[in-house]
Coordinates of C-alpha atoms in Angstrom, one line a residue:
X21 CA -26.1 86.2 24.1
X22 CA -29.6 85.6 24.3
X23 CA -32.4 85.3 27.7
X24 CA -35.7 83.5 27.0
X25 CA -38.3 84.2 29.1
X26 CA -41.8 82.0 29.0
X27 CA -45.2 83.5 29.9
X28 CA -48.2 81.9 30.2
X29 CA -51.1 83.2 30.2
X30 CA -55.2 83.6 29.5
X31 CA -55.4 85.8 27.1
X32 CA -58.3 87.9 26.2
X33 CA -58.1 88.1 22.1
X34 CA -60.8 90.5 21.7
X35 CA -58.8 93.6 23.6
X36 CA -58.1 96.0 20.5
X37 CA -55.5 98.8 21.7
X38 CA -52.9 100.9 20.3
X39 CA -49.5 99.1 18.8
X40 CA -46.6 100.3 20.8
X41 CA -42.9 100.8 20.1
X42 CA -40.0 99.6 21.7
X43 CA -36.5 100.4 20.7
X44 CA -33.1 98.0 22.7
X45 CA -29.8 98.9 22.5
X46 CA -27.9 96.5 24.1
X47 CA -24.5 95.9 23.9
X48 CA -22.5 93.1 26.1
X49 CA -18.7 92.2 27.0
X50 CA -17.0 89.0 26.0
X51 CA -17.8 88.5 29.9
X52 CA -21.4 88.6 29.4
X53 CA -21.4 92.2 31.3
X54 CA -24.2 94.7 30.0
X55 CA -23.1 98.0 29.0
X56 CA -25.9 99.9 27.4
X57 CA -29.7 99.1 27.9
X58 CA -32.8 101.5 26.8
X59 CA -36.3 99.8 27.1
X60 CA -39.8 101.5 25.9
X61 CA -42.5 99.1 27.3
X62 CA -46.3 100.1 26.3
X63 CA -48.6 101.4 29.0
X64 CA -51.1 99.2 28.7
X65 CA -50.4 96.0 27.2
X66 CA -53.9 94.5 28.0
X67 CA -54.9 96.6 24.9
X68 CA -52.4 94.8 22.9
X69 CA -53.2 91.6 20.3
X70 CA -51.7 88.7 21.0
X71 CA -49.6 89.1 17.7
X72 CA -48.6 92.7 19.5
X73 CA -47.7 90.5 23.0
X74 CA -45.6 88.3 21.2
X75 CA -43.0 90.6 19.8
X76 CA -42.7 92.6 23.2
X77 CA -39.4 92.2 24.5
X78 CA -38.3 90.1 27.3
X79 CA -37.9 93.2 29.6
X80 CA -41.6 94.3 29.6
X81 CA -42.7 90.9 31.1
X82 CA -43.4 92.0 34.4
X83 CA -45.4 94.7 33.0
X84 CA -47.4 92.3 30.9
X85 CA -48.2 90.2 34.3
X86 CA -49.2 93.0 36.1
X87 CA -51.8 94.3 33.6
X88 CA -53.1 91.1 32.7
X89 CA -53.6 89.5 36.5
X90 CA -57.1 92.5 37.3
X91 CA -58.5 90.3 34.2
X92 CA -57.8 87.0 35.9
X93 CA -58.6 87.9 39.6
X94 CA -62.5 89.5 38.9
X95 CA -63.2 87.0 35.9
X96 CA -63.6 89.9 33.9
X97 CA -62.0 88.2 30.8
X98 CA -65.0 85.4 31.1
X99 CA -67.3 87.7 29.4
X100 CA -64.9 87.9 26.3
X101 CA -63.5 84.9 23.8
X102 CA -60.4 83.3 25.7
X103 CA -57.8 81.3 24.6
X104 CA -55.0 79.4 26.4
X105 CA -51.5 81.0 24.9
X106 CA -48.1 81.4 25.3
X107 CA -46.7 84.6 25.4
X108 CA -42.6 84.3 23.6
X109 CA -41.3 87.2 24.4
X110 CA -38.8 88.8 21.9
X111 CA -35.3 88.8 22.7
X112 CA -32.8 92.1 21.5
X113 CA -32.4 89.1 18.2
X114 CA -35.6 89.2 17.6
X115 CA -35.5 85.2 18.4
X116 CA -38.8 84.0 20.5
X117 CA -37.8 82.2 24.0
X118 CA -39.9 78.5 24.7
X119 CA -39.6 75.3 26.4
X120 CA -39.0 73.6 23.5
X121 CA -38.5 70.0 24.2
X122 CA -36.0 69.5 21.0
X123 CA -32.2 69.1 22.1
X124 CA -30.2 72.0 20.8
X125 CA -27.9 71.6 17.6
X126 CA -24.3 71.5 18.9
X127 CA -22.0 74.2 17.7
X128 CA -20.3 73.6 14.3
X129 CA -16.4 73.0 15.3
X130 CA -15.6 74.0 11.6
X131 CA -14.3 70.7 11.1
X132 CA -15.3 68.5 7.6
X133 CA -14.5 65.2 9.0
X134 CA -17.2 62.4 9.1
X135 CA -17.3 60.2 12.8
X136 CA -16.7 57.5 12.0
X137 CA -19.1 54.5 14.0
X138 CA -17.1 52.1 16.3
X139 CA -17.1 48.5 15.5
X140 CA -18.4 46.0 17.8
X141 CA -16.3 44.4 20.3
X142 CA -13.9 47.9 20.4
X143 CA -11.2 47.4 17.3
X144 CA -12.2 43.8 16.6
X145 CA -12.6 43.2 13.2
X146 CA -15.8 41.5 11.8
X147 CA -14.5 39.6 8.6
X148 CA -17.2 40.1 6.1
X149 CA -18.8 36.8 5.2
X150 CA -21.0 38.0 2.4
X151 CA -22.5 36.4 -0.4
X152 CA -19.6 38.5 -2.7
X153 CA -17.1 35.6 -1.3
X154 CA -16.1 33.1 -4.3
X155 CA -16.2 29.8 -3.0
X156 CA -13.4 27.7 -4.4
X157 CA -13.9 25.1 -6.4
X158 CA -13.4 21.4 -5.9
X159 CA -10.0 19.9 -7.2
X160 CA -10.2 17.2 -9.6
X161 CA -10.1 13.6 -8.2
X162 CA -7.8 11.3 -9.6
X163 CA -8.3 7.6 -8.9
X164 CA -5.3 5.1 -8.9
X165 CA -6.5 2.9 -12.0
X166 CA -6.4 5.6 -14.3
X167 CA -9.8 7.6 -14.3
X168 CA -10.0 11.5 -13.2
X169 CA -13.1 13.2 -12.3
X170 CA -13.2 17.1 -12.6
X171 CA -16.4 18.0 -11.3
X172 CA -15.7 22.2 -12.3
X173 CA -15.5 21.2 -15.8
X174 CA -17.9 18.4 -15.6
X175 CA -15.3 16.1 -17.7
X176 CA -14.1 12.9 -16.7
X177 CA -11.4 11.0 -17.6
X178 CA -10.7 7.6 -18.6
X179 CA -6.7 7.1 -19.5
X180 CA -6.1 9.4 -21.8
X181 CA -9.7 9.6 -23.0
X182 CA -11.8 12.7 -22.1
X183 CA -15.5 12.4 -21.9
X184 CA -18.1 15.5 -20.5
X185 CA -20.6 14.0 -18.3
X186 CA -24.0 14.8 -17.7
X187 CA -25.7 13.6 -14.3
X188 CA -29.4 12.4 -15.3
X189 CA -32.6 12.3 -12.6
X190 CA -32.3 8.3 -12.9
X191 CA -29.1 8.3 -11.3
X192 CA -27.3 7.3 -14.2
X193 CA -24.5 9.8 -16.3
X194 CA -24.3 10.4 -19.5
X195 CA -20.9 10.7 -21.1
X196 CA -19.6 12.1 -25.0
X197 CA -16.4 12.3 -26.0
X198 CA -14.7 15.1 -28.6
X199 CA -15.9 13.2 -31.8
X200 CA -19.6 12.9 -30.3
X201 CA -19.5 9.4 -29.4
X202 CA -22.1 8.7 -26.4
X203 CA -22.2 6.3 -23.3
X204 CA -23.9 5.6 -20.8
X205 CA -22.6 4.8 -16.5
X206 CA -25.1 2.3 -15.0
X207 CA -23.1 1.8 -12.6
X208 CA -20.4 3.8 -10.6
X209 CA -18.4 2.1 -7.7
X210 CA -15.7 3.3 -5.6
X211 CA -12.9 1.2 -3.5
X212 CA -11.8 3.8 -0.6
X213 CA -9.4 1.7 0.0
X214 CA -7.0 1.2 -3.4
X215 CA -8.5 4.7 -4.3
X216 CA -9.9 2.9 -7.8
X217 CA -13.1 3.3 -9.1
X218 CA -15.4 0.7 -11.4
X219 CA -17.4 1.6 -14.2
X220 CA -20.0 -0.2 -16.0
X221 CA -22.4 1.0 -18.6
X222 CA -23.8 0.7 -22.0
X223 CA -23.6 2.7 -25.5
X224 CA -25.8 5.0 -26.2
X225 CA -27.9 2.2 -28.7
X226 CA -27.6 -0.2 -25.9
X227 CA -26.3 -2.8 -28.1
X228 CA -22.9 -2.8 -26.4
X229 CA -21.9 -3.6 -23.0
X230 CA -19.0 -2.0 -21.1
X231 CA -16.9 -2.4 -17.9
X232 CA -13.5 -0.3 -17.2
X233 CA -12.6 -2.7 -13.6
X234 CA -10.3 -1.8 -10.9
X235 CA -7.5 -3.2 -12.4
X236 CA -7.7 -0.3 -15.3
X237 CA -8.7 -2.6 -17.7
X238 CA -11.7 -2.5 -20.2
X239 CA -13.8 -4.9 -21.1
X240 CA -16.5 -4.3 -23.8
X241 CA -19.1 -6.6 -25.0
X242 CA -20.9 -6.0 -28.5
X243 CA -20.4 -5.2 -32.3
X244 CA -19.4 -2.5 -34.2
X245 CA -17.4 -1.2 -31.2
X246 CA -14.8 1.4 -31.5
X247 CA -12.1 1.9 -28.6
X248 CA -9.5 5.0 -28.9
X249 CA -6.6 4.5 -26.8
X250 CA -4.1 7.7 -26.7
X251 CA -2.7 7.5 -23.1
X252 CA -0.3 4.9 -21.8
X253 CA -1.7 1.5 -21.0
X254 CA 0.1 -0.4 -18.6
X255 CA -0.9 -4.3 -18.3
X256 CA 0.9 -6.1 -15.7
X257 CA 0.3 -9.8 -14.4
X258 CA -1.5 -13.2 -15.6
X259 CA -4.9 -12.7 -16.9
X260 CA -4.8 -9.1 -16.6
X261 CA -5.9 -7.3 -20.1
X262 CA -5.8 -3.4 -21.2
X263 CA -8.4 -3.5 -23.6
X264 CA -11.0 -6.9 -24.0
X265 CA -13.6 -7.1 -26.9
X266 CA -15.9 -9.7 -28.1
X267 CA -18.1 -8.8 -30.8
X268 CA -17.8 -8.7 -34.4
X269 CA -16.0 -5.6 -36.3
X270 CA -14.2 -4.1 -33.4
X271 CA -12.3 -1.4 -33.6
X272 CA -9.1 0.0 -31.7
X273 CA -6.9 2.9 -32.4
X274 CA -3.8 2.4 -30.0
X275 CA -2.3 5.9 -30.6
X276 CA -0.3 5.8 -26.9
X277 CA 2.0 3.5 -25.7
X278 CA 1.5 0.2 -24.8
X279 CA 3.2 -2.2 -22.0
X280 CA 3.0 -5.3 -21.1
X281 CA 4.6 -7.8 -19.0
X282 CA 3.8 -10.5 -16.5
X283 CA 1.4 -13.1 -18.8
X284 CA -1.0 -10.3 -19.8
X285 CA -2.4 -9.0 -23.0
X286 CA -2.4 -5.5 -24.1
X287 CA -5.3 -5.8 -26.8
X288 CA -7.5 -9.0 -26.7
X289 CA -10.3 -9.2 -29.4
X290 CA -12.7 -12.5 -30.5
X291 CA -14.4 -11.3 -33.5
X292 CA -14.3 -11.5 -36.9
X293 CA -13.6 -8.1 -38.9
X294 CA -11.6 -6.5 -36.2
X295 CA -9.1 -4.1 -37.1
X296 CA -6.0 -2.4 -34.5
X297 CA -4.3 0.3 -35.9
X298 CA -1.3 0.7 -33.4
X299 CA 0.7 3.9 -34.3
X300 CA 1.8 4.3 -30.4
X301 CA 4.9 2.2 -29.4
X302 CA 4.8 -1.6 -27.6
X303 CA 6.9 -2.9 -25.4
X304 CA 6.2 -6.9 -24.4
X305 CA 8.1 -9.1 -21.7
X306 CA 7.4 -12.5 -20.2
X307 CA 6.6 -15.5 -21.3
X308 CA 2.5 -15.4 -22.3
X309 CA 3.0 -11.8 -22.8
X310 CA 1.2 -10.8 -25.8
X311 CA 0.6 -7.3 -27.1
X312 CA -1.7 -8.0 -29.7
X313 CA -4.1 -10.8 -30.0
X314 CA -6.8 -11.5 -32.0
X315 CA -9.0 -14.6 -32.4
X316 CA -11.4 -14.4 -35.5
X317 CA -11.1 -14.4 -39.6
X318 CA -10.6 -11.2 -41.4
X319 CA -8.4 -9.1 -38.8
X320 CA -6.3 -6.4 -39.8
X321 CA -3.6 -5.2 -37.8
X322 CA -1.6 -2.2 -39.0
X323 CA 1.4 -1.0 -36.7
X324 CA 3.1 2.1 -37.5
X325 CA 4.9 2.2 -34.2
X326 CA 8.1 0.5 -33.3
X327 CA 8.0 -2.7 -30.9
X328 CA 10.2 -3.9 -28.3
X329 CA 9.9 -7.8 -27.8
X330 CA 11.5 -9.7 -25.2
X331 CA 12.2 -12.4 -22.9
X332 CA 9.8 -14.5 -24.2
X333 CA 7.0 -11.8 -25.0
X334 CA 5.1 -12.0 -28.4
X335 CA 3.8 -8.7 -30.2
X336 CA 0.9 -9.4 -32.4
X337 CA -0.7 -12.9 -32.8
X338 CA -3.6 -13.6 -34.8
X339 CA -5.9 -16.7 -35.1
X340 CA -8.2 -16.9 -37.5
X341 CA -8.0 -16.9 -41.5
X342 CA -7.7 -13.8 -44.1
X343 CA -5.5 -11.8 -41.3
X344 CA -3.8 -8.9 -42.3
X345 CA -0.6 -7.6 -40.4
X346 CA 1.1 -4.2 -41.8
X347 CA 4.0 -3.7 -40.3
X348 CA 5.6 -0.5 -41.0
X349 CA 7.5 0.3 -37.9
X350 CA 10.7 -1.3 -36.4
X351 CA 10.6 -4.4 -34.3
X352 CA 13.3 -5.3 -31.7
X353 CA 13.4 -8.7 -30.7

């Protein structure tokens, strides 16, 4: 157990004197009750250095005070260098006594374990809202007439055909399919209502005009156009049309089935040179139903798939001289 004591003093620092020895035995209880203490305090510790005054133990304070106050009282000490110090006396520990004003360490408890800090609000939990969290991505949009935008992949969709799109700083988009065919959107307009949206653009020449309506249907004015239908194309009711052209040496490839009913036309071309290779099957009902027409000389028309024709439907009519028609598939009338 250890008593500080604090002294302070003026302190003459040119005494010189004699060291002095001091020898403590002291010895205390678990009760703090002194058993043994032996004390040698010097006779005159005005002779002493301040270094000397320092390491004195705590028990030769009053000692020190009474030697030192004849100095203070007669201004003696005036007529030597002063200081302003602070005497620590030694404890038995050799550990100097002061007012510090640092708080004292606590005692170790022995114990490893880290507090941990409480969170605010007691044992609410703060969800972390960091910029770590993944934001989920936006769900494709499918419209009812046949188109799906996928803004994640940047890909969208016309029946069955896939295009990536590119959004340019003139508010137009930029589409390409797989084979590196381009196209241009001039125009992009969505009915909330039916959930259908409208396309129109042009190719990436801008010699050819194109409109995908609504109604799912395609309309595309110019030559040398080429129109590559894998999905199913559904063509219900009078005037309606899956795929319209006008413009010389047009081009379909009607890989994916193809139906039609109601006085529409599945493939309508006015051209000379066109050419439809239909490898998907056909289905035609209705009077004025027509799955295949073409109005212009030199058509070819090569079907590989099988056709179903009936209740008045025709499959593939052509008018204009030097027409072709392969057929290589079944047809059920």
């Amino acid at each position: 157990m250890q008593r500080k004591t604090l002294l302070s003093a003026c302190i003459a620092l040119a005494l010189s004197g004699q060291g002095w020895a001091a020898d403590i035995t002291e010895i205390e209880t678990t009760t703090g009750e002194k058993k043994n203490t032996n004390v040698t305090c010097p006779a005159d510790p005005g002779k002493l250095s301040p270094e000397e005054l320092k390491r004195l133990p705590s028990e030769c304070s009053s000692v020190v005070e009474q030697n030192l106050m004849p100095w203070l009282v007669t201004g003696a000490a005036t007529a030597l260098i002063t200081t302003l110090a602070i005497v620590e006396l030694n404890d038995d520990d050799d550990h100097h006594r002061n007012n510090s004003p640092l708080p004292p360490t606590p005692p170790d408890d022995d114990s490893d374990d880290t507090p941990v800090p409480p969170t605010p609000g007691g044992d609410e939990i703060i969800p972390d809202d960091g910029p770590d969290d993944t934001p989920t991505p936006p769900k494709p949009i499918a419209f009812n007439n046949d188109v799906i935008l996928d803004k994640t992949e940047k890909t969208l969709t016309i029946r069955d055909s896939v295009f990536s799109y590119t959004e340019n700083a003139d508010g137009t988009i930029s589409l390409q399919d797989s084979n590196g065919r381009k196209a241009t959107i001039n125009l992009w307009q969505i009915d909330e209502t039916n959930n259908t949206v409208a396309l129109e653009g042009m190719s990436a020449d801008g010699a050819t005009k194109w409109q995908y309506n609504h109604n799912g249907e395609l309309v595309i004015t110019g030559d040398n156009t080429t129109v590559n239908n894998t999905g199913k194309t559904i063509v219900d009711g009078k005037g309606a049309t899956g795929t319209e052209i006008a413009g010389n040496n047009a081009v379909v490839n009607q890989d994916g089935e193809l139906d039609v009913s109601g006085g529409g036309h599945g493939i309508d071309i006015t051209g000379d040179s066109a050419t439809v290779d239909n490898k998907g099957g056909m289905t035609v009902t209705d009077p004025d139903s027509i799955g295949i027409q073409i109005d212009g000389d030199k058509a070819v028309v090569n079907k590989d798939g099988d056709s179903a024709i009936s209740n008045g439907g025709t499959g593939t009519q052509v008018n204009g001289d030097e027409a072709t028609v392969n057929n290589n598939g079944s047809t059920t009338v």
